[in-house]
Short mmCIF file of C-alpha atoms in Angstrom, two decimals:
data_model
loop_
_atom_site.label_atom_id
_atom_site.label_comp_id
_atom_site.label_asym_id
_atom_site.label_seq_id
_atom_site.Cartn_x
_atom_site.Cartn_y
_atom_site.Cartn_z
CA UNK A 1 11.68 1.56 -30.12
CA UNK A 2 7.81 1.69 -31.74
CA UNK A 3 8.62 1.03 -35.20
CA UNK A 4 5.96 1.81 -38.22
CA UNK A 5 6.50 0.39 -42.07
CA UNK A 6 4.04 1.78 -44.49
CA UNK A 7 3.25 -1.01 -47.11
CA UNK A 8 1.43 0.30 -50.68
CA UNK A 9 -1.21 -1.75 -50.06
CA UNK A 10 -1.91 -5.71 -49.07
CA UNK A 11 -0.13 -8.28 -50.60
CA UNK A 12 -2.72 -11.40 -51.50
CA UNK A 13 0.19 -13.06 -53.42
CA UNK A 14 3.75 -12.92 -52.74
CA UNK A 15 5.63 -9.61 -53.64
CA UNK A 16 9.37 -9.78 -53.57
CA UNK A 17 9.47 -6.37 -51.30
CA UNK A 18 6.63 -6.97 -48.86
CA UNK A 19 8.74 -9.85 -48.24
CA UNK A 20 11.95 -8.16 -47.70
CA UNK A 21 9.87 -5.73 -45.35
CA UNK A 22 7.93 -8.76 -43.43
CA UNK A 23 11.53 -10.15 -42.68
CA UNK A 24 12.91 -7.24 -41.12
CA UNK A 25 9.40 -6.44 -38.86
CA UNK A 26 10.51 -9.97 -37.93
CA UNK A 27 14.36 -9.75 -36.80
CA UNK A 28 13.08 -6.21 -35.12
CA UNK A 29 10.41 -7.54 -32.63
CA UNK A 30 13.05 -10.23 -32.16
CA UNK A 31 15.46 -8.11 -30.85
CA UNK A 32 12.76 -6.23 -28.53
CA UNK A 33 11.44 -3.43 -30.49
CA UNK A 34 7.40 -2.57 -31.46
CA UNK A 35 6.74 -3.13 -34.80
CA UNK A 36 3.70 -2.13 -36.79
CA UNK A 37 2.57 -2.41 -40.09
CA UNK A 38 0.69 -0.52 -42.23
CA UNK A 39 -1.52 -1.46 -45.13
CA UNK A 40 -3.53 0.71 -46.82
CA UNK A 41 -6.46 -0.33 -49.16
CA UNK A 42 -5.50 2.30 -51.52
CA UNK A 43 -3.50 4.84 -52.52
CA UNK A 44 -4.82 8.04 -53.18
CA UNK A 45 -3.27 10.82 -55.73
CA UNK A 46 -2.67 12.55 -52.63
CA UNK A 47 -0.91 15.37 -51.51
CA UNK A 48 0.21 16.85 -54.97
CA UNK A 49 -2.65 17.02 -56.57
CA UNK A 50 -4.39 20.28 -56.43
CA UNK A 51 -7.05 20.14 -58.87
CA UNK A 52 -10.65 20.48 -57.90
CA UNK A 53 -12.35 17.77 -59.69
CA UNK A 54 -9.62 15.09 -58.58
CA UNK A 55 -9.99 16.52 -54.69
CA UNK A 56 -13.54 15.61 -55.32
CA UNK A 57 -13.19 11.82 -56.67
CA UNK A 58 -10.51 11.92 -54.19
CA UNK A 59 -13.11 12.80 -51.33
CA UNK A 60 -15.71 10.13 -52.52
CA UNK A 61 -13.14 7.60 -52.64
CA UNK A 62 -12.25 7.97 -49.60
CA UNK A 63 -15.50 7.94 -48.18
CA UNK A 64 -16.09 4.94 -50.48
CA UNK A 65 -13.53 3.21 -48.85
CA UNK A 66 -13.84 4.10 -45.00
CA UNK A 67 -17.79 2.93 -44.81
CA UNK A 68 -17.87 0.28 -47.17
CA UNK A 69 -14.94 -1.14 -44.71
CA UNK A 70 -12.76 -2.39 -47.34
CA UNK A 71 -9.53 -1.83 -45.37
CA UNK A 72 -9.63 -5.54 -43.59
CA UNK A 73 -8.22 -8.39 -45.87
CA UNK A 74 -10.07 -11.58 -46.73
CA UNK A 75 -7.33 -13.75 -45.39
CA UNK A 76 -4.21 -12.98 -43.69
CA UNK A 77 -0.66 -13.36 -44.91
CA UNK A 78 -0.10 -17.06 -45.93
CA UNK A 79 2.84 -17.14 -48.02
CA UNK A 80 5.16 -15.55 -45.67
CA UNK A 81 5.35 -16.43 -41.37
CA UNK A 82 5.00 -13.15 -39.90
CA UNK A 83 5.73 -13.05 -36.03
CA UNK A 84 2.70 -12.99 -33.91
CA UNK A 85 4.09 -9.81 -32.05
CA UNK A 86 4.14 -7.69 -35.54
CA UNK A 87 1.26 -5.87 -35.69
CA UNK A 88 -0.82 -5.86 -38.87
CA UNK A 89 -2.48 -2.64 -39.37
CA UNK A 90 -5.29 -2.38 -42.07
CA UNK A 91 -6.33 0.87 -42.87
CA UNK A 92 -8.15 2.68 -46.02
CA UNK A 93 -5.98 5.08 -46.86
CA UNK A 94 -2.32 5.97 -45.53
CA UNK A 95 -4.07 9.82 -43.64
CA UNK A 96 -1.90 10.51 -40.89
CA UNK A 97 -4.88 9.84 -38.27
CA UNK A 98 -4.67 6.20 -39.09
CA UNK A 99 -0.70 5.75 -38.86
CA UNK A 100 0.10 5.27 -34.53
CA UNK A 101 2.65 7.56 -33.07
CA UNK A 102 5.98 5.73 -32.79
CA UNK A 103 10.01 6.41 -32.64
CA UNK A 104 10.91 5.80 -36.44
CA UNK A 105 8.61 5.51 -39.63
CA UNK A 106 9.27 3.81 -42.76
CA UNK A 107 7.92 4.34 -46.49
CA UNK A 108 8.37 1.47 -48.50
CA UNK A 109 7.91 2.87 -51.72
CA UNK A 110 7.74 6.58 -53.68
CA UNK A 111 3.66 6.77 -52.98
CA UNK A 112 4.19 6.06 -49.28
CA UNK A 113 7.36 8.71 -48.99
CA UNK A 114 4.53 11.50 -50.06
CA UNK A 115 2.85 11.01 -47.23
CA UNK A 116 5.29 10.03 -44.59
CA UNK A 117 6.95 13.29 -45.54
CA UNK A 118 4.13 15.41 -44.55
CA UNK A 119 3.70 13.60 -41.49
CA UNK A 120 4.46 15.17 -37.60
CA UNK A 121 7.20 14.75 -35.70
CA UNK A 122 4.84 12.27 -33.65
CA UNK A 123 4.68 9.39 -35.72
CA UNK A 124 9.07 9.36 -35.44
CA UNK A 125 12.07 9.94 -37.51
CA UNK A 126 11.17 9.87 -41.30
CA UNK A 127 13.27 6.81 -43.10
CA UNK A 128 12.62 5.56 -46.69
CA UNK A 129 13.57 2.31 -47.72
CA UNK A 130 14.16 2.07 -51.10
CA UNK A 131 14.23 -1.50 -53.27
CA UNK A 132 14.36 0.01 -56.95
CA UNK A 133 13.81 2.79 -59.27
CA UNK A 134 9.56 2.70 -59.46
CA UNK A 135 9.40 4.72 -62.41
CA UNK A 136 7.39 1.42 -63.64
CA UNK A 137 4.61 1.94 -61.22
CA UNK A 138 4.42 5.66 -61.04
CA UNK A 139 5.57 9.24 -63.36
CA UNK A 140 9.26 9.57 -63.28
CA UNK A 141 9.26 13.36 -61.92
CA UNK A 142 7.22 12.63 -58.72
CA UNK A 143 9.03 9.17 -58.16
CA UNK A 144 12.52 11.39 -58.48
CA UNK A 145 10.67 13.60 -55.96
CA UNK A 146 10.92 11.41 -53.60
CA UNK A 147 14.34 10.91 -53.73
CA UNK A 148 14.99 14.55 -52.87
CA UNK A 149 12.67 14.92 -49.65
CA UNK A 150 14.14 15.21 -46.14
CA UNK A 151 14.24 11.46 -45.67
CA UNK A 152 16.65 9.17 -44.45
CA UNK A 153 16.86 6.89 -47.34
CA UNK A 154 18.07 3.05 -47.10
CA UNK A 155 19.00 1.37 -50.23
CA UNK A 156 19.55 -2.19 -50.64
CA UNK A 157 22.22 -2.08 -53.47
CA UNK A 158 24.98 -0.52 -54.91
CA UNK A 159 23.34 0.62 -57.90
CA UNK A 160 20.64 2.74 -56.29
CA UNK A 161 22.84 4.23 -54.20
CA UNK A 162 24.71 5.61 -57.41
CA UNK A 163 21.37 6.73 -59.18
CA UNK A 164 20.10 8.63 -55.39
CA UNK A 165 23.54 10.63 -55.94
CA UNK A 166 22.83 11.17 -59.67
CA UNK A 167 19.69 12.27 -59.08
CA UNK A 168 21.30 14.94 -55.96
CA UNK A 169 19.75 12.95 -53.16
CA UNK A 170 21.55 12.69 -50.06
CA UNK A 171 22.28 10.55 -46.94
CA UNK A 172 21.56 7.23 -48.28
CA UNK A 173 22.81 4.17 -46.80
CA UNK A 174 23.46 0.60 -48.72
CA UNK A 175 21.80 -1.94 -46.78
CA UNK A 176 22.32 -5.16 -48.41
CA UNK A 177 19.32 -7.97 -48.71
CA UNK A 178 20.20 -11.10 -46.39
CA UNK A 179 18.77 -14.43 -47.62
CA UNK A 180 17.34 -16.77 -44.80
CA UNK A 181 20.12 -19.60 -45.18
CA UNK A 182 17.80 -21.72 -42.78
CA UNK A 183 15.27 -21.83 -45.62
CA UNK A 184 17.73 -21.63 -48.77
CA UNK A 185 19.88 -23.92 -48.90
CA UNK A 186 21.48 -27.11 -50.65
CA UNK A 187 19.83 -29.90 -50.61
CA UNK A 188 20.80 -31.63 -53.72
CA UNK A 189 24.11 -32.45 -55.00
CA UNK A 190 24.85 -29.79 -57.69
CA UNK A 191 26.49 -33.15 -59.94
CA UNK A 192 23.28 -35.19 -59.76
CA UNK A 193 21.09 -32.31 -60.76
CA UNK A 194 19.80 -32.87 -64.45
CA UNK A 195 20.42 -30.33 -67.29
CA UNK A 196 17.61 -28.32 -65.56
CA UNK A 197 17.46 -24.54 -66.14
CA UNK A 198 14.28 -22.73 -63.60
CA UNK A 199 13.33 -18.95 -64.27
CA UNK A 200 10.79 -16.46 -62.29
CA UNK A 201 8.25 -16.00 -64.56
CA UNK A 202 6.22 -12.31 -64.65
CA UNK A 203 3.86 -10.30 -66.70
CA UNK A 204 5.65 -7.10 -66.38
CA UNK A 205 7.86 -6.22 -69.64
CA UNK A 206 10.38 -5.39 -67.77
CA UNK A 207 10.91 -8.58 -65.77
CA UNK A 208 12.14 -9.97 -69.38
CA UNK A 209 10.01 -13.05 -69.62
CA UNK A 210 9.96 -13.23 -73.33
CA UNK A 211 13.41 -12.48 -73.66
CA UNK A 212 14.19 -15.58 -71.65
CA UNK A 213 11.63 -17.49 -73.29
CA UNK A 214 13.09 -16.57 -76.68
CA UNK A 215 16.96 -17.49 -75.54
CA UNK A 216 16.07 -20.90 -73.93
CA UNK A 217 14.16 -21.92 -77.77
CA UNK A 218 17.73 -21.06 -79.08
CA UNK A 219 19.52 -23.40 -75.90
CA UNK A 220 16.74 -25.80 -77.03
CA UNK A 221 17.35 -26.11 -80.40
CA UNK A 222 21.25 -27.01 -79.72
CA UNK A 223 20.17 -29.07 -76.15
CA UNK A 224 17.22 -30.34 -77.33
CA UNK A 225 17.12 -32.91 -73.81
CA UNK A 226 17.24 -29.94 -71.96
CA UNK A 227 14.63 -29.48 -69.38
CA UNK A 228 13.21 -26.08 -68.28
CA UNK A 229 10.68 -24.80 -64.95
CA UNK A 230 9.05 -21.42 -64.74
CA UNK A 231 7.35 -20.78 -61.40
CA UNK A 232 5.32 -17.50 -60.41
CA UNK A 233 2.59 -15.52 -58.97
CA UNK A 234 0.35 -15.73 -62.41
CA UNK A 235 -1.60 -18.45 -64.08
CA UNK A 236 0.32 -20.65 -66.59
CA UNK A 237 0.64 -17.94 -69.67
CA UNK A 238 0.29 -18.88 -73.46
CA UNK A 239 3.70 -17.40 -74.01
CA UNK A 240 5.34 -20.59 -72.20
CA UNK A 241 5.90 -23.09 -74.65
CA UNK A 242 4.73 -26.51 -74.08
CA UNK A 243 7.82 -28.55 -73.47
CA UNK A 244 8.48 -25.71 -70.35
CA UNK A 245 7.02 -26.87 -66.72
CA UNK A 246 5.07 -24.20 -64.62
CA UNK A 247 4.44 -23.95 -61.15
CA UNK A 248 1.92 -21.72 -59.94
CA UNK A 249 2.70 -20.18 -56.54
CA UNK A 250 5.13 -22.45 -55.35
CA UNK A 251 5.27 -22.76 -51.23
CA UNK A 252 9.47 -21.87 -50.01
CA UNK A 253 9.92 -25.58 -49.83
CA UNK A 254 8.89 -26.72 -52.90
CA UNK A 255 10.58 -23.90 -54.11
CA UNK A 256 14.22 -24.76 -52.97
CA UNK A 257 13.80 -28.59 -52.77
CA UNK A 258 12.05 -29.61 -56.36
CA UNK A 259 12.57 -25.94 -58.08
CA UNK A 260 15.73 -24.38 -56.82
CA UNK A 261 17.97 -27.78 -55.92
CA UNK A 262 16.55 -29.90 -58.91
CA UNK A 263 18.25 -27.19 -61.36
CA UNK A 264 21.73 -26.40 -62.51
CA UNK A 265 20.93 -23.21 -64.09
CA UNK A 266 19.15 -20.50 -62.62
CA UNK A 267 18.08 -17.76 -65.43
CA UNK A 268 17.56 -14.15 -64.98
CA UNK A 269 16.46 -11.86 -67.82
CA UNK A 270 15.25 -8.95 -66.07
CA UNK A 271 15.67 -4.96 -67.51
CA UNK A 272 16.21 -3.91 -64.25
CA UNK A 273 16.38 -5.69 -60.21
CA UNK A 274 16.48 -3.62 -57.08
CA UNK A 275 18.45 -6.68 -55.54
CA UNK A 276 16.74 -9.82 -57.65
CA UNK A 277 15.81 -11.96 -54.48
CA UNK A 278 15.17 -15.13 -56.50
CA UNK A 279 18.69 -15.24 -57.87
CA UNK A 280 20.09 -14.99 -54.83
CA UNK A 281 18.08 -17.54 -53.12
CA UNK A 282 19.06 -19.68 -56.02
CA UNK A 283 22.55 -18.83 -55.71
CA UNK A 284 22.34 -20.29 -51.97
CA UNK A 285 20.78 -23.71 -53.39
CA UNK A 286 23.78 -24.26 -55.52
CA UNK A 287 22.61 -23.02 -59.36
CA UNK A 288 25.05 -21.73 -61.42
CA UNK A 289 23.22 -17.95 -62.32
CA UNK A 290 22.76 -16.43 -65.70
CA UNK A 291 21.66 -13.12 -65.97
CA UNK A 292 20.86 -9.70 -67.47
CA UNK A 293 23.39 -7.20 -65.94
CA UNK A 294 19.98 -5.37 -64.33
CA UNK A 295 22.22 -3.46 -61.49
CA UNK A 296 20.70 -5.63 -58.28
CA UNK A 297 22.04 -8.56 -58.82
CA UNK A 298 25.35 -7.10 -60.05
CA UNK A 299 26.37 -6.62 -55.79
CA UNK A 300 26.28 -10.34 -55.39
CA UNK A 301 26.40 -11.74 -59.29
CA UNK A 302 30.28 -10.77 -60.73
CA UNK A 303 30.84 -11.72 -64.10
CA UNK A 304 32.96 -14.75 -64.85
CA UNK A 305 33.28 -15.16 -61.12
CA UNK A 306 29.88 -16.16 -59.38
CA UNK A 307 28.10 -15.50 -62.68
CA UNK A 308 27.68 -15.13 -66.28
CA UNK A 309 26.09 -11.73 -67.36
CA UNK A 310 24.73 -10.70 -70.46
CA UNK A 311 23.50 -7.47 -72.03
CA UNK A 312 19.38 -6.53 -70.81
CA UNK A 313 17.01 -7.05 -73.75
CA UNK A 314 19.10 -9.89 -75.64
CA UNK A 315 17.84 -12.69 -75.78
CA UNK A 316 21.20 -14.36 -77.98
CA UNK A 317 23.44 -12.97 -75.48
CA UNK A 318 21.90 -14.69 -72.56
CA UNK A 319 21.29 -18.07 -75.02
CA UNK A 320 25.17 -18.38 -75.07
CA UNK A 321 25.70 -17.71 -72.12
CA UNK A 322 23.75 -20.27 -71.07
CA UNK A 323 25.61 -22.88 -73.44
CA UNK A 324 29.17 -21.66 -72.34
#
């Protein structure tokens, strides 16, 4: 089959989703099938808006965009191997002109269902693939729009499933994340790990940074030998306290050899995961996981039996959990 994803744009950095999206173009060309994908430079408030004076901007942006050639990337994808058959589409904005004609196509988030929803019956089957609620990156109504148009929607957890029926969407299919156990593994006794604890570290509110922050001072002030690495996409922030290690950018293998497997405690104080693809690969290098109950990890993470969960936003909660 000819196969199309439509990405929200190009990832310079690693994105937890464009990585769940790169791994399935992947296992698909793999098993035989065309895969293409899309990356537009931008995203235009396109189709629903119908004022004049935004059609305009909309119209000089786009013209903007197509001449000045910004759709090509400076580098390719380095932080994730993509298979030399997937092809890598660049494109300036997601107009159906620009998207090939295939069997299926995929949106990858609630901007790309807008347009893959208006698009013929020549580009395929409409499917939307759906890793979390996105009312953080876009208005609530039009992302619960989304939900509701004649797409095929694939979930990748229990919990969105639920909120798609809530909200009166239908035919949605759980499709849990897979981790790649031939790049996350053990590699370090979990008994001759030090009192380590490691923790994604993000400058969205709702990734919980400072509520971790604030519960490992409390474990700190009761361990105080206890020793604690951050790693992320961002520069070092001045929110992370001296006596805390960060690692910019880590590569996989530093990731699950000196991160990952050189920790006994893997902390995650997220407000809300589509899956939370750190704490399982974390959970396959042998950490013990403490976390917000955020809904993605709760298909993987049970309480008291692969896991300790705590209340979101508590940063006292999570503290003792960590010391228990």
């Amino acid at each position: 089959m000819k196969i199309t994803f439509i990405l929200p744009g190009y990832p310079k950095k690693p994105v937890g989703g464009f990585k769940i999206v790169y791994q399935y173009a992947n296992e698909l060309v793999k098993r035989g099938h065309e895969v293409s994908i899309v990356h537009p430079a931008f995203m235009p408030n396109y189709p629903l808006s119908n004022n004049l004076s935004s059609k305009i901007k909309l119209t000089i942006k786009k013209v903007l965009c197509y001449y000045l050639k910004v759709t090509l990337p400076s580098e390719k994808v380095k932080w994730q191997y993509i298979d030399p058959r997937v092809q890598m589409i660049y494109v300036p904005f997601p107009d159906e002109k620009f998207i090939p004609d295939g069997d299926v196509v995929i949106a990858t988030a609630w901007h790309t269902a807008e347009y893959v929803n208006i698009y013929t019956s020549k580009k395929g089957k409409k499917f939307y693939f759906i890793q979390g609620y996105e009312i953080w990156s876009g208005p609530k109504d039009r992302v619960d729009r989304t939900w509701l148009m004649p797409l095929k929607k694939i979930v990748i957890a229990s919990w969105l499933k639920d909120l798609g029926i809530k909200l009166g969407a239908k035919d949605i299919t759980v499709v849990p994340n897979a981790i790649e156990h031939d790049k996350f593994y053990l590699t370090k006794k979990i008994e001759d790990r030090p009192k380590r604890i490691s923790m994604l570290y993000h400058r969205s509110d709702w990734k919980g940074s400072s509520d971790g922050i604030k519960a490992l001072e409390i474990v700190k002030k009761i361990v105080p030998d206890i020793q604690v690495v951050f790693f992320g996409v961002p520069e070092r922030g001045k929110d992370i306290p001296d006596w805390i290690e960060y690692v910019q950018t880590p590569s996989q293998e530093y990731l699950r050899d000196n991160v990952y497997n050189n920790s006994s405690i893997f902390l995650c104080p997220s407000w809300t995961e589509g899956w939370g693809l750190p704490v399982s690969e974390a959970m396959a290098c042998g950490c013990a996981i403490v976390s917000t109950k955020n809904g993605g990890v709760q298909d993987f993470a049970i309480h008291e039996e692969t896991a300790l969960l705590s209340p979101i936003k508590d940063p006292e909660q999570l503290a003792n959990k960590v010391k228990s």
